[in-house]
Amino acid sequence: MFVFCSGNLYTSEKTAEGWSELEKLPSSINISSWQSDAILTSDGQHILFTAQKKTDHEVGSSRNIFVSHRTSYGGWSTPESLGPTINTAGTDRSPFIHPDMHTLYFVSDRHSSLGNQDVFVSHRLSDSSWTEWSEPVNLGKEINTPNREWAYQISTDGKTAYFAKEVNGNQ
C-alpha cells in the first residue's frame, strides 16, 4: 500500500500480523517537497505519482504526473514527466493507469475542464514511451461537475468506476 504523509510517499506491506511500519520511498521517488497519488502498474514495474515539480516544458512549478520504472536491481529510476500532452501549467494529478497499460485516467484543471478539477482519459501511443499520449478527453458531465472530482479508478472487469468528488463543500 502507498501512503501519503507530510508531503512524502511511503509504503506499507500487509503481513500475517497486520500492516508493516511505514517505509519512506527513496529520494528517486520523493523528488520535491510534495508528492502524492502514487499507483503501481498492474505488472509492478512502474509507479505513477504526482509531484509539485516543474517539468521541462513549464515556466513555473505546478503539480504534474511522473513515472518511475523498476530497475534491474529492484530500485526505482529517476522519474520522468508524462510530457506536455498530459502535464500543463496547472494541476494535473491523480493518475490511474488501467491494467491494459495504455489507458490513463487523471484529473486536471487546465485541459478543457467543466469545473474545478475534471477527470480525463488519454491513451499511451507507444509501448516503449511514457511521454507520447493521445489528446486528453474530458469524461463529460455524467462524471464531472463544476466542483472537484479526483481519484478515478476502473475495476479490472471495466464495468465499475470509483472516484471521489466534492458535493456541497464536502469531499
PDB file of C-alpha atoms in Angstrom:
ATOM      1  CA  MET A   1       0.000   0.000   0.000  1.00  0.00           C
ATOM      2  CA  PHE A   2       1.207   3.517  -0.778  1.00  0.00           C
ATOM      3  CA  VAL A   3       0.687   6.128   1.928  1.00  0.00           C
ATOM      4  CA  PHE A   4       0.882   9.920   1.626  1.00  0.00           C
ATOM      5  CA  CYS A   5       2.209  11.588   4.774  1.00  0.00           C
ATOM      6  CA  SER A   6       3.547  15.129   5.265  1.00  0.00           C
ATOM      7  CA  GLY A   7       4.257  15.593   1.567  1.00  0.00           C
ATOM      8  CA  ASN A   8       6.111  12.300   1.079  1.00  0.00           C
ATOM      9  CA  LEU A   9       5.238   8.839  -0.204  1.00  0.00           C
ATOM     10  CA  TYR A  10       5.662   5.724   1.918  1.00  0.00           C
ATOM     11  CA  THR A  11       4.869   2.032   1.567  1.00  0.00           C
ATOM     12  CA  SER A  12       3.435  -0.480   3.978  1.00  0.00           C
ATOM     13  CA  GLU A  13       3.037  -4.203   3.366  1.00  0.00           C
ATOM     14  CA  LYS A  14       0.304  -6.463   4.678  1.00  0.00           C
ATOM     15  CA  THR A  15       1.677  -9.217   6.863  1.00  0.00           C
ATOM     16  CA  ALA A  16       0.087 -12.010   8.913  1.00  0.00           C
ATOM     17  CA  GLU A  17       0.259  -9.675  11.917  1.00  0.00           C
ATOM     18  CA  GLY A  18      -1.208  -6.622  10.119  1.00  0.00           C
ATOM     19  CA  TRP A  19       0.433  -3.764   8.235  1.00  0.00           C
ATOM     20  CA  SER A  20       4.194  -3.213   8.412  1.00  0.00           C
ATOM     21  CA  GLU A  21       5.766   0.023   9.630  1.00  0.00           C
ATOM     22  CA  LEU A  22       5.764   2.821   7.061  1.00  0.00           C
ATOM     23  CA  GLU A  23       8.879   2.890   4.908  1.00  0.00           C
ATOM     24  CA  LYS A  24       9.642   6.123   3.065  1.00  0.00           C
ATOM     25  CA  LEU A  25      10.132   5.667  -0.672  1.00  0.00           C
ATOM     26  CA  PRO A  26      13.612   6.683  -1.854  1.00  0.00           C
ATOM     27  CA  SER A  27      14.565  10.170  -2.971  1.00  0.00           C
ATOM     28  CA  SER A  28      14.295   8.927  -6.561  1.00  0.00           C
ATOM     29  CA  ILE A  29      10.501   8.981  -5.962  1.00  0.00           C
ATOM     30  CA  ASN A  30      10.227  11.721  -3.308  1.00  0.00           C
ATOM     31  CA  ILE A  31      11.662  14.316  -5.709  1.00  0.00           C
ATOM     32  CA  SER A  32      10.181  17.526  -4.284  1.00  0.00           C
ATOM     33  CA  SER A  33       8.633  18.938  -1.126  1.00  0.00           C
ATOM     34  CA  TRP A  34       5.239  17.389  -2.030  1.00  0.00           C
ATOM     35  CA  GLN A  35       4.355  14.040  -3.662  1.00  0.00           C
ATOM     36  CA  SER A  36       1.005  12.244  -3.698  1.00  0.00           C
ATOM     37  CA  ASP A  37      -1.337   9.974  -5.663  1.00  0.00           C
ATOM     38  CA  ALA A  38       1.055   7.033  -6.151  1.00  0.00           C
ATOM     39  CA  ILE A  39      -0.148   3.969  -8.040  1.00  0.00           C
ATOM     40  CA  LEU A  40       1.738   0.844  -9.062  1.00  0.00           C
ATOM     41  CA  THR A  41       1.053  -0.514 -12.551  1.00  0.00           C
ATOM     42  CA  SER A  42      -0.539  -3.951 -12.839  1.00  0.00           C
ATOM     43  CA  ASP A  43       2.795  -5.531 -13.850  1.00  0.00           C
ATOM     44  CA  GLY A  44       4.545  -3.982 -10.815  1.00  0.00           C
ATOM     45  CA  GLN A  45       7.223  -2.359 -12.988  1.00  0.00           C
ATOM     46  CA  HIS A  46       6.201   1.325 -12.883  1.00  0.00           C
ATOM     47  CA  ILE A  47       4.977   3.832 -10.300  1.00  0.00           C
ATOM     48  CA  LEU A  48       2.914   6.799 -11.446  1.00  0.00           C
ATOM     49  CA  PHE A  49       2.601   9.678  -8.978  1.00  0.00           C
ATOM     50  CA  THR A  50       2.062  13.411  -8.672  1.00  0.00           C
ATOM     51  CA  ALA A  51       4.752  15.846  -7.541  1.00  0.00           C
ATOM     52  CA  GLN A  52       4.915  19.602  -7.070  1.00  0.00           C
ATOM     53  CA  LYS A  53       7.774  19.883  -9.553  1.00  0.00           C
ATOM     54  CA  LYS A  54       8.480  21.892 -12.675  1.00  0.00           C
ATOM     55  CA  THR A  55       8.720  19.925 -15.900  1.00  0.00           C
ATOM     56  CA  ASP A  56      10.990  20.742 -18.847  1.00  0.00           C
ATOM     57  CA  HIS A  57       8.188  22.470 -20.783  1.00  0.00           C
ATOM     58  CA  GLU A  58       6.975  24.720 -17.919  1.00  0.00           C
ATOM     59  CA  VAL A  59       7.996  28.184 -16.812  1.00  0.00           C
ATOM     60  CA  GLY A  60       6.998  27.668 -13.160  1.00  0.00           C
ATOM     61  CA  SER A  61       6.339  24.788 -10.818  1.00  0.00           C
ATOM     62  CA  SER A  62       2.961  23.057 -10.776  1.00  0.00           C
ATOM     63  CA  ARG A  63       1.537  19.662  -9.846  1.00  0.00           C
ATOM     64  CA  ASN A  64       2.496  17.176 -12.535  1.00  0.00           C
ATOM     65  CA  ILE A  65       2.328  13.437 -13.137  1.00  0.00           C
ATOM     66  CA  PHE A  66       5.563  11.447 -13.251  1.00  0.00           C
ATOM     67  CA  VAL A  67       6.522   7.816 -13.817  1.00  0.00           C
ATOM     68  CA  SER A  68       9.414   5.871 -12.325  1.00  0.00           C
ATOM     69  CA  HIS A  69      10.487   2.452 -13.622  1.00  0.00           C
ATOM     70  CA  ARG A  70      11.718  -0.512 -11.597  1.00  0.00           C
ATOM     71  CA  THR A  71      15.427  -1.014 -12.191  1.00  0.00           C
ATOM     72  CA  SER A  72      17.181  -4.353 -12.693  1.00  0.00           C
ATOM     73  CA  TYR A  73      18.461  -4.234  -9.094  1.00  0.00           C
ATOM     74  CA  GLY A  74      14.963  -3.634  -7.640  1.00  0.00           C
ATOM     75  CA  GLY A  75      15.178   0.125  -7.050  1.00  0.00           C
ATOM     76  CA  TRP A  76      13.384   2.900  -8.911  1.00  0.00           C
ATOM     77  CA  SER A  77      14.635   5.051 -11.783  1.00  0.00           C
ATOM     78  CA  THR A  78      14.748   8.830 -11.861  1.00  0.00           C
ATOM     79  CA  PRO A  79      11.139   9.867 -12.572  1.00  0.00           C
ATOM     80  CA  GLU A  80      10.176  11.295 -15.919  1.00  0.00           C
ATOM     81  CA  SER A  81       7.301  13.632 -16.650  1.00  0.00           C
ATOM     82  CA  LEU A  82       4.449  12.168 -18.703  1.00  0.00           C
ATOM     83  CA  GLY A  83       5.077  15.077 -21.070  1.00  0.00           C
ATOM     84  CA  PRO A  84       3.267  18.210 -22.244  1.00  0.00           C
ATOM     85  CA  THR A  85       0.213  16.378 -23.608  1.00  0.00           C
ATOM     86  CA  ILE A  86      -0.682  15.337 -20.040  1.00  0.00           C
ATOM     87  CA  ASN A  87       1.069  17.885 -17.810  1.00  0.00           C
ATOM     88  CA  THR A  88       0.042  21.527 -18.050  1.00  0.00           C
ATOM     89  CA  ALA A  89       0.939  24.710 -16.175  1.00  0.00           C
ATOM     90  CA  GLY A  90      -1.948  23.940 -13.805  1.00  0.00           C
ATOM     91  CA  THR A  91      -2.788  20.982 -11.610  1.00  0.00           C
ATOM     92  CA  ASP A  92      -2.554  17.541 -13.213  1.00  0.00           C
ATOM     93  CA  ARG A  93      -2.759  14.682 -10.746  1.00  0.00           C
ATOM     94  CA  SER A  94      -4.451  11.528  -9.501  1.00  0.00           C
ATOM     95  CA  PRO A  95      -3.200   9.150 -12.230  1.00  0.00           C
ATOM     96  CA  PHE A  96      -4.750   5.728 -12.738  1.00  0.00           C
ATOM     97  CA  ILE A  97      -3.282   3.500 -15.424  1.00  0.00           C
ATOM     98  CA  HIS A  98      -5.636   0.733 -16.468  1.00  0.00           C
ATOM     99  CA  PRO A  99      -4.218  -2.837 -16.419  1.00  0.00           C
ATOM    100  CA  ASP A 100      -4.034  -2.614 -20.242  1.00  0.00           C
ATOM    101  CA  MET A 101      -1.014  -0.296 -19.576  1.00  0.00           C
ATOM    102  CA  HIS A 102      -2.289   2.155 -22.218  1.00  0.00           C
ATOM    103  CA  THR A 103      -5.375   3.872 -20.782  1.00  0.00           C
ATOM    104  CA  LEU A 104      -4.627   6.697 -18.351  1.00  0.00           C
ATOM    105  CA  TYR A 105      -7.262   8.450 -16.265  1.00  0.00           C
ATOM    106  CA  PHE A 106      -6.214  11.606 -14.415  1.00  0.00           C
ATOM    107  CA  VAL A 107      -7.600  14.909 -13.163  1.00  0.00           C
ATOM    108  CA  SER A 108      -6.740  18.371 -14.423  1.00  0.00           C
ATOM    109  CA  ASP A 109      -7.870  21.946 -14.013  1.00  0.00           C
ATOM    110  CA  ARG A 110      -6.260  23.110 -17.274  1.00  0.00           C
ATOM    111  CA  HIS A 111      -7.462  20.910 -20.115  1.00  0.00           C
ATOM    112  CA  SER A 112     -10.991  21.517 -21.476  1.00  0.00           C
ATOM    113  CA  SER A 113     -12.414  21.486 -17.964  1.00  0.00           C
ATOM    114  CA  LEU A 114     -16.081  21.708 -16.950  1.00  0.00           C
ATOM    115  CA  GLY A 115     -15.198  22.663 -13.396  1.00  0.00           C
ATOM    116  CA  ASN A 116     -12.503  22.943 -10.775  1.00  0.00           C
ATOM    117  CA  GLN A 117     -10.787  19.604 -11.489  1.00  0.00           C
ATOM    118  CA  ASP A 118     -12.228  17.166 -14.011  1.00  0.00           C
ATOM    119  CA  VAL A 119     -11.453  13.571 -14.900  1.00  0.00           C
ATOM    120  CA  PHE A 120      -9.809  12.983 -18.291  1.00  0.00           C
ATOM    121  CA  VAL A 121      -8.726   9.922 -20.263  1.00  0.00           C
ATOM    122  CA  SER A 122      -5.739   9.608 -22.575  1.00  0.00           C
ATOM    123  CA  HIS A 123      -4.103   6.659 -24.339  1.00  0.00           C
ATOM    124  CA  ARG A 124      -0.425   5.801 -24.434  1.00  0.00           C
ATOM    125  CA  LEU A 125       0.638   5.776 -28.075  1.00  0.00           C
ATOM    126  CA  SER A 126       3.759   3.616 -27.799  1.00  0.00           C
ATOM    127  CA  ASP A 127       4.702   0.592 -25.689  1.00  0.00           C
ATOM    128  CA  SER A 128       8.220   1.993 -25.332  1.00  0.00           C
ATOM    129  CA  SER A 129       7.351   5.583 -24.347  1.00  0.00           C
ATOM    130  CA  TRP A 130       5.672   7.176 -21.336  1.00  0.00           C
ATOM    131  CA  THR A 131       5.707  10.669 -22.899  1.00  0.00           C
ATOM    132  CA  GLU A 132       3.586  10.036 -26.003  1.00  0.00           C
ATOM    133  CA  TRP A 133      -0.158  10.291 -25.297  1.00  0.00           C
ATOM    134  CA  SER A 134      -3.347  10.969 -27.206  1.00  0.00           C
ATOM    135  CA  GLU A 135      -5.042  14.318 -26.596  1.00  0.00           C
ATOM    136  CA  PRO A 136      -6.855  14.060 -23.232  1.00  0.00           C
ATOM    137  CA  VAL A 137     -10.648  13.761 -23.409  1.00  0.00           C
ATOM    138  CA  ASN A 138     -12.919  15.087 -20.667  1.00  0.00           C
ATOM    139  CA  LEU A 139     -15.210  12.301 -19.383  1.00  0.00           C
ATOM    140  CA  GLY A 140     -18.119  14.730 -19.610  1.00  0.00           C
ATOM    141  CA  LYS A 141     -20.945  15.952 -17.430  1.00  0.00           C
ATOM    142  CA  GLU A 142     -22.014  12.428 -16.439  1.00  0.00           C
ATOM    143  CA  ILE A 143     -18.837  12.282 -14.290  1.00  0.00           C
ATOM    144  CA  ASN A 144     -17.592  15.866 -13.993  1.00  0.00           C
ATOM    145  CA  THR A 145     -19.297  18.815 -12.289  1.00  0.00           C
ATOM    146  CA  PRO A 146     -18.350  22.457 -11.613  1.00  0.00           C
ATOM    147  CA  ASN A 147     -16.740  21.122  -8.393  1.00  0.00           C
ATOM    148  CA  ARG A 148     -13.735  18.803  -7.909  1.00  0.00           C
ATOM    149  CA  GLU A 149     -13.549  15.175  -8.979  1.00  0.00           C
ATOM    150  CA  TRP A 150     -10.468  13.006  -8.441  1.00  0.00           C
ATOM    151  CA  ALA A 151      -9.054   9.517  -7.808  1.00  0.00           C
ATOM    152  CA  TYR A 152     -10.922   7.942 -10.735  1.00  0.00           C
ATOM    153  CA  GLN A 153     -10.293   4.198 -10.953  1.00  0.00           C
ATOM    154  CA  ILE A 154     -11.830   1.442 -13.061  1.00  0.00           C
ATOM    155  CA  SER A 155     -12.470  -2.106 -11.867  1.00  0.00           C
ATOM    156  CA  THR A 156     -10.470  -4.811 -13.641  1.00  0.00           C
ATOM    157  CA  ASP A 157     -13.595  -6.031 -15.448  1.00  0.00           C
ATOM    158  CA  GLY A 158     -14.129  -2.485 -16.777  1.00  0.00           C
ATOM    159  CA  LYS A 159     -17.744  -2.327 -15.550  1.00  0.00           C
ATOM    160  CA  THR A 160     -17.426  -0.091 -12.490  1.00  0.00           C
ATOM    161  CA  ALA A 161     -15.699   3.214 -11.836  1.00  0.00           C
ATOM    162  CA  TYR A 162     -14.833   4.554  -8.398  1.00  0.00           C
ATOM    163  CA  PHE A 163     -13.951   8.174  -7.732  1.00  0.00           C
ATOM    164  CA  ALA A 164     -14.154  10.975  -5.200  1.00  0.00           C
ATOM    165  CA  LYS A 165     -15.991  14.223  -5.676  1.00  0.00           C
ATOM    166  CA  GLU A 166     -16.908  17.391  -3.887  1.00  0.00           C
ATOM    167  CA  VAL A 167     -20.618  17.800  -3.099  1.00  0.00           C
ATOM    168  CA  ASN A 168     -21.961  20.825  -1.179  1.00  0.00           C
ATOM    169  CA  GLY A 169     -18.452  21.627   0.056  1.00  0.00           C
ATOM    170  CA  ASN A 170     -17.882  18.106   1.396  1.00  0.00           C
ATOM    171  CA  GLN A 171     -15.421  15.660  -0.095  1.00  0.00           C
TER     172      GLN A 171
END
